[in-house]
PDB file of C-alpha atoms in Angstrom:
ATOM      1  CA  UNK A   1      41.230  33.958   1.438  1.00 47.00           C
ATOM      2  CA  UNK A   2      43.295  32.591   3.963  1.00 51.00           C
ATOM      3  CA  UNK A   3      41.280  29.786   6.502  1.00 40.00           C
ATOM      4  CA  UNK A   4      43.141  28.689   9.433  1.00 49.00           C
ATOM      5  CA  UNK A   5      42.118  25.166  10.800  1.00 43.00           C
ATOM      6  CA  UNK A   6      40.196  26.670  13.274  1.00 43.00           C
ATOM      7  CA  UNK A   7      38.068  28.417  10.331  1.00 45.00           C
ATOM      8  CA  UNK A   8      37.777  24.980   9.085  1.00 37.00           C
ATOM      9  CA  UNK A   9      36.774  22.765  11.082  1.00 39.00           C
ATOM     10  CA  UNK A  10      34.193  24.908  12.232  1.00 44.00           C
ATOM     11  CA  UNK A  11      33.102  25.409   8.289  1.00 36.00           C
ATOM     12  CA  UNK A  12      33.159  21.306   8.208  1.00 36.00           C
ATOM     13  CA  UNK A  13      30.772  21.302  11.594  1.00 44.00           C
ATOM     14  CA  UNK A  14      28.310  23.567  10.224  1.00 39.00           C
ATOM     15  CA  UNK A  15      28.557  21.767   7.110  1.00 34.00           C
ATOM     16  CA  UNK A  16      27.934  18.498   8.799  1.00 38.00           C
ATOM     17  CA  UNK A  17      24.850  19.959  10.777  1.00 38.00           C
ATOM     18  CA  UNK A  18      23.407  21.322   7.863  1.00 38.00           C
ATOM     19  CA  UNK A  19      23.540  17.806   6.035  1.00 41.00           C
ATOM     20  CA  UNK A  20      22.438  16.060   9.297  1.00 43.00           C
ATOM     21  CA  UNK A  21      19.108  17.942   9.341  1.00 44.00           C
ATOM     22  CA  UNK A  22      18.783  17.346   6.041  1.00 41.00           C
ATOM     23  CA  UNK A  23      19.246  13.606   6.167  1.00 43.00           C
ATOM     24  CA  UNK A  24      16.572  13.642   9.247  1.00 46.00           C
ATOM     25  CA  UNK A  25      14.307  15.472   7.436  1.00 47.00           C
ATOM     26  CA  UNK A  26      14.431  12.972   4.466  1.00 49.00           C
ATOM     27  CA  UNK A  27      13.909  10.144   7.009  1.00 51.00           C
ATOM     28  CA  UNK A  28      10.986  11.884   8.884  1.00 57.00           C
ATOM     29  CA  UNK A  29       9.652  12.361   5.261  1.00 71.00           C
ATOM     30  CA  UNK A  30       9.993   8.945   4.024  1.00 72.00           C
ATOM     31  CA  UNK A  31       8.716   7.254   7.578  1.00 92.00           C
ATOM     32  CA  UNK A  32       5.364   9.605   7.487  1.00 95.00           C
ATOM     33  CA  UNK A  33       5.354   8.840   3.904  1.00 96.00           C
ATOM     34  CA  UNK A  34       5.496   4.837   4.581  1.00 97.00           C
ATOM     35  CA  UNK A  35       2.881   5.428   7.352  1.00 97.00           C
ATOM     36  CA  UNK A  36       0.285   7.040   4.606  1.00 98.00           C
ATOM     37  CA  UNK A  37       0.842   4.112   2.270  1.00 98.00           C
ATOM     38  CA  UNK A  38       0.244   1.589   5.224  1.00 98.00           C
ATOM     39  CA  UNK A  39      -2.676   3.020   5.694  1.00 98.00           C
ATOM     40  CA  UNK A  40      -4.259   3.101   2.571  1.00 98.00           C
ATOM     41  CA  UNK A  41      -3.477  -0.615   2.449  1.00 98.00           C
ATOM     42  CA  UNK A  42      -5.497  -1.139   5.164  1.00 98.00           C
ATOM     43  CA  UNK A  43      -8.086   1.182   4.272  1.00 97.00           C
ATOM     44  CA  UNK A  44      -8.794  -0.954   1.274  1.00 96.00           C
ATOM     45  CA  UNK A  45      -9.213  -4.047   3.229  1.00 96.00           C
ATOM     46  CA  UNK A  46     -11.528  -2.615   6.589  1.00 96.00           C
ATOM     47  CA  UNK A  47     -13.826  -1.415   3.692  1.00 95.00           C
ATOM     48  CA  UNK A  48     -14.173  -4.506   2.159  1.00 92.00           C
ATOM     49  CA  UNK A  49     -14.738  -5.813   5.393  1.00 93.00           C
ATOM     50  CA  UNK A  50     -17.203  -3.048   5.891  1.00 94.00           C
ATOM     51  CA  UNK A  51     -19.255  -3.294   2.941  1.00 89.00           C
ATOM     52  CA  UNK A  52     -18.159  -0.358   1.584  1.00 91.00           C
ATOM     53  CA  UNK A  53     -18.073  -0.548  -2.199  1.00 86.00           C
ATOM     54  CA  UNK A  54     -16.962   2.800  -2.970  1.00 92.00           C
ATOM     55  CA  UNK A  55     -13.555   1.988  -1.850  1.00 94.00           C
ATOM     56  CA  UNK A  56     -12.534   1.442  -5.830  1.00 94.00           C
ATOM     57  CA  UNK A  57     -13.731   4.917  -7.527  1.00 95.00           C
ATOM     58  CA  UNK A  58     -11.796   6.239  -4.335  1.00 95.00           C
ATOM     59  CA  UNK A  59      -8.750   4.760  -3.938  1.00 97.00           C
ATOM     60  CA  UNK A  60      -7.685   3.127  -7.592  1.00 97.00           C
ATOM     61  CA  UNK A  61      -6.020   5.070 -10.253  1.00 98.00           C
ATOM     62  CA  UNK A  62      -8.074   5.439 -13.696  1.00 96.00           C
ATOM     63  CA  UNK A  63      -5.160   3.021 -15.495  1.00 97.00           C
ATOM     64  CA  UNK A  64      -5.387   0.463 -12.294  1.00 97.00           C
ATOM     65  CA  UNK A  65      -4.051  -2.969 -13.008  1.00 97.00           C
ATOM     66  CA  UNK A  66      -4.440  -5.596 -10.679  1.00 96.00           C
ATOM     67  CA  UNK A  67      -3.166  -9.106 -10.918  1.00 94.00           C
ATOM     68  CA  UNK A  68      -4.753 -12.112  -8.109  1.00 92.00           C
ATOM     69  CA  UNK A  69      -3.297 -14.968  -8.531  1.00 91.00           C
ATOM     70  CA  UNK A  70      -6.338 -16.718  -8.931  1.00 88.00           C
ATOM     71  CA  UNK A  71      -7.340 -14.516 -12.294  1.00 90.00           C
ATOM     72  CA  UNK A  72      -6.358 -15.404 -15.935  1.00 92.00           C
ATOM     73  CA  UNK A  73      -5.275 -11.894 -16.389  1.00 93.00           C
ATOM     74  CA  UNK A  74      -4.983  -8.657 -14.663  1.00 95.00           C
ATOM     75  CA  UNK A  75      -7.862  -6.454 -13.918  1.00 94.00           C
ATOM     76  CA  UNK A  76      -8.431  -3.222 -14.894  1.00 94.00           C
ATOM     77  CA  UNK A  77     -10.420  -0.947 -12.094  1.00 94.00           C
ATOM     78  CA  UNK A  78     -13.756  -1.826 -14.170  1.00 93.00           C
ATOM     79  CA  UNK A  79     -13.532  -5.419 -14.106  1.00 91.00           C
ATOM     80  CA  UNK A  80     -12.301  -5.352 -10.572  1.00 92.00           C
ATOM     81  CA  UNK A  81     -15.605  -3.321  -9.174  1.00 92.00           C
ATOM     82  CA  UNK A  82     -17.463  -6.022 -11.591  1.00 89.00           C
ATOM     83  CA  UNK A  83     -16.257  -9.068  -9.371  1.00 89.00           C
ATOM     84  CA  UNK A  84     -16.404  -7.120  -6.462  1.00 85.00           C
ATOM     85  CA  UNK A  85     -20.385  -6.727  -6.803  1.00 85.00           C
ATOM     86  CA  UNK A  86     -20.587 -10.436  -7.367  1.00 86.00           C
ATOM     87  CA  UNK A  87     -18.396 -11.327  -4.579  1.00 81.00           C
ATOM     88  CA  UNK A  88     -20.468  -9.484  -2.506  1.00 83.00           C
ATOM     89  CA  UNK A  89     -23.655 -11.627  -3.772  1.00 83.00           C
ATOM     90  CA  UNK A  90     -21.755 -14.705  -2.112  1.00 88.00           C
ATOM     91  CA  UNK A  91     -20.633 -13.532   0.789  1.00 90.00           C
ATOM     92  CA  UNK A  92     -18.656 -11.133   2.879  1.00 91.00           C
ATOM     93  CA  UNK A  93     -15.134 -10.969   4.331  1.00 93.00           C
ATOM     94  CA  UNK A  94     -15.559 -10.473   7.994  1.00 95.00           C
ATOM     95  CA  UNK A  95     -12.423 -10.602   9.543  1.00 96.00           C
ATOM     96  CA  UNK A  96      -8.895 -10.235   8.468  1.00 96.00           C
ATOM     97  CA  UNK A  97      -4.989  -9.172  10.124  1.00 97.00           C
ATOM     98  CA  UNK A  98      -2.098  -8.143   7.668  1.00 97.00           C
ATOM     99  CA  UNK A  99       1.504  -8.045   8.657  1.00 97.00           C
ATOM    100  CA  UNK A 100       3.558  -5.515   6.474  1.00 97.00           C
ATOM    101  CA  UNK A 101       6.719  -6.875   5.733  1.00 97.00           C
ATOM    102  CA  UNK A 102       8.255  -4.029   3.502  1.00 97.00           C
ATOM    103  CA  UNK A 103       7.297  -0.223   2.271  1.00 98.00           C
ATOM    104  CA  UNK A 104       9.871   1.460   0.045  1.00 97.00           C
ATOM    105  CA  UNK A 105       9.134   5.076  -1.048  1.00 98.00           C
ATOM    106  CA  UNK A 106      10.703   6.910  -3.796  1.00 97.00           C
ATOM    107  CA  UNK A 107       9.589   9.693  -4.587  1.00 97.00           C
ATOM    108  CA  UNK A 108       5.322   9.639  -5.755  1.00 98.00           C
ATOM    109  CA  UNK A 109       5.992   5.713  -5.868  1.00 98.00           C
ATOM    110  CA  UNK A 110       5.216   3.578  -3.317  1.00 98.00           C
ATOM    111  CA  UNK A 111       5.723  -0.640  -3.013  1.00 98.00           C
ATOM    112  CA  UNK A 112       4.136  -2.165  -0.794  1.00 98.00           C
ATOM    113  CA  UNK A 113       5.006  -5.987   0.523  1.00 98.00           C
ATOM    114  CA  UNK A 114       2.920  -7.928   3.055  1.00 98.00           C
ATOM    115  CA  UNK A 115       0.822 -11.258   4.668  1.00 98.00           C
ATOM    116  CA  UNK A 116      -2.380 -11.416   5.718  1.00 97.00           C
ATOM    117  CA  UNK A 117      -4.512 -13.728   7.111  1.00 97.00           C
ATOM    118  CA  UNK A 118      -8.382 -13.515   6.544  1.00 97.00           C
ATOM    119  CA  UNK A 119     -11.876 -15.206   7.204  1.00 96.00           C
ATOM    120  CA  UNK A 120     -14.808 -15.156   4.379  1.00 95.00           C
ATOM    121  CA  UNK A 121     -18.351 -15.877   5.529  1.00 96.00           C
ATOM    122  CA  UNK A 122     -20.565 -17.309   1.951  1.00 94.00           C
ATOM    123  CA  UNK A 123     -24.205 -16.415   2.258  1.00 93.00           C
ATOM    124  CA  UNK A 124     -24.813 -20.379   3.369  1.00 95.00           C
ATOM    125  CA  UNK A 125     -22.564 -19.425   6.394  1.00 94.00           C
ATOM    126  CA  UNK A 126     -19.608 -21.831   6.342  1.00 96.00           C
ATOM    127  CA  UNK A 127     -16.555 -19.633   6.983  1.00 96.00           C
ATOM    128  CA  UNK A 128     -13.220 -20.098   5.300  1.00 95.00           C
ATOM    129  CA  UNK A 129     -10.266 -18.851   5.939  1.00 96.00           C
ATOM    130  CA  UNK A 130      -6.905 -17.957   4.169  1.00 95.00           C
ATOM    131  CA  UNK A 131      -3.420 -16.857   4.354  1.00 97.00           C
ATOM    132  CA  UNK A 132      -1.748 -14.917   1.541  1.00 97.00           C
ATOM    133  CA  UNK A 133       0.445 -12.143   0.415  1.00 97.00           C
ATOM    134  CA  UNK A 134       0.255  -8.850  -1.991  1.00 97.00           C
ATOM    135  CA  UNK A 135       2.403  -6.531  -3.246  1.00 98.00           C
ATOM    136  CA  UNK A 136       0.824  -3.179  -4.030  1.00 98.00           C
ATOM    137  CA  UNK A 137       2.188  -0.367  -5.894  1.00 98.00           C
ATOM    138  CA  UNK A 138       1.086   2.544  -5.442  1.00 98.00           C
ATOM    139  CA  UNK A 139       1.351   6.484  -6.660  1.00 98.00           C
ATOM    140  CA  UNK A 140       0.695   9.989  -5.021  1.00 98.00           C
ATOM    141  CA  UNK A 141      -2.086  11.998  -6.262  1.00 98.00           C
ATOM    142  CA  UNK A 142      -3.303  14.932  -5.311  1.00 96.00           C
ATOM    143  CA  UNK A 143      -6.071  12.971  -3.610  1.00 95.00           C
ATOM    144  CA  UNK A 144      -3.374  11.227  -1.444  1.00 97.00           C
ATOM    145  CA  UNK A 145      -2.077   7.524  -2.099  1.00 98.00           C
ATOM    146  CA  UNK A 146      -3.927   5.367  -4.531  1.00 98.00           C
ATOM    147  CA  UNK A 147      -3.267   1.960  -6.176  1.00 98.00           C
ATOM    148  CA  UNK A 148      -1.773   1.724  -9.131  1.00 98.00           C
ATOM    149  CA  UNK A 149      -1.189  -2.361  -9.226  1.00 98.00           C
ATOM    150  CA  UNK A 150      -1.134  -5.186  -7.130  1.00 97.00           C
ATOM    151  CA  UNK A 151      -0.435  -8.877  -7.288  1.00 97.00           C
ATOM    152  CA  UNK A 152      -1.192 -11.763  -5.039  1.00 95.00           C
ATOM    153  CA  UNK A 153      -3.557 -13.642  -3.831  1.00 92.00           C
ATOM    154  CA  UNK A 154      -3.926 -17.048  -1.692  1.00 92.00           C
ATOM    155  CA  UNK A 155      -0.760 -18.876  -0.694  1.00 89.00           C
ATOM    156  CA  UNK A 156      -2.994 -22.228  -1.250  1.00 73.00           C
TER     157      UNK A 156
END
């Protein structure tokens, strides 16, 4: 087959337009995809902040594993609804802000960077507050996002 340059250039356009929406697809993908994972972040901490325990069962994987920095050793999702019924014996957190700093999707894996700054009330009612950072990783389900591991903890 015989193209003239005509032929091609218009070949290379279409190609080009083709690949374009492609690329802006991937991009709409991956920003609604960072979005979700944002938001299951801070789904995890407005329940906490809610008293909602069943934020655990609901939004960790069965093979969780969590590291604070203020444990010996990472959590599994057991231990971590454990310490979450005592914390809640000795007070409550009632306010908090986080500031993402970086989401980066691949695929069903998300990771998950960010601050946050937060107040905890104990039952005697002296309020402390804190400033700290997490990363989270976390997977796609079928269920939607859910938390695979984090680490972090107080910067203090």
């Amino acid at each position: 087959m015989n193209f003239s340059r005509t032929h091609w250039l218009a070949l290379v356009g279409t190609l080009f337009l083709f690949s374009s929406a492609s690329a802006q697809e991937g991009v709409a993908d991956t920003t609604q995809d960072e979005a979700d994972v944002w938001a299951v972040v801070e789904e995890v901490w407005n329940a906490d902040e809610n008293g909602d325990r069943e934020w655990i069962d609901r939004l960790l994987t069965d093979d969780f594993t969590g590291w604070n920095k203020n444990t010996p050793v990472p959590r599994n999702r057991a231990s971590i609804k454990m310490w979450d019924r005592f914390a809640e014996q000795e007070g409550q957190l009632v306010a908090h802000e986080l500031y993402p700093y970086r989401i980066i999707v691949r695929g069903d894996t998300a990771v998950a960077h960010y601050l946050y700054s937060s107040a905890y009330k104990a039952t005697d009612g002296t309020i402390s507050r804190s400033n700290g950072r997490y990363t989270d990783v976390l997977v796609r389900t079928d269920d939607g996002w859910k938390f695979l591991a984090w680490h972090g903890g107080d910067d203090e």
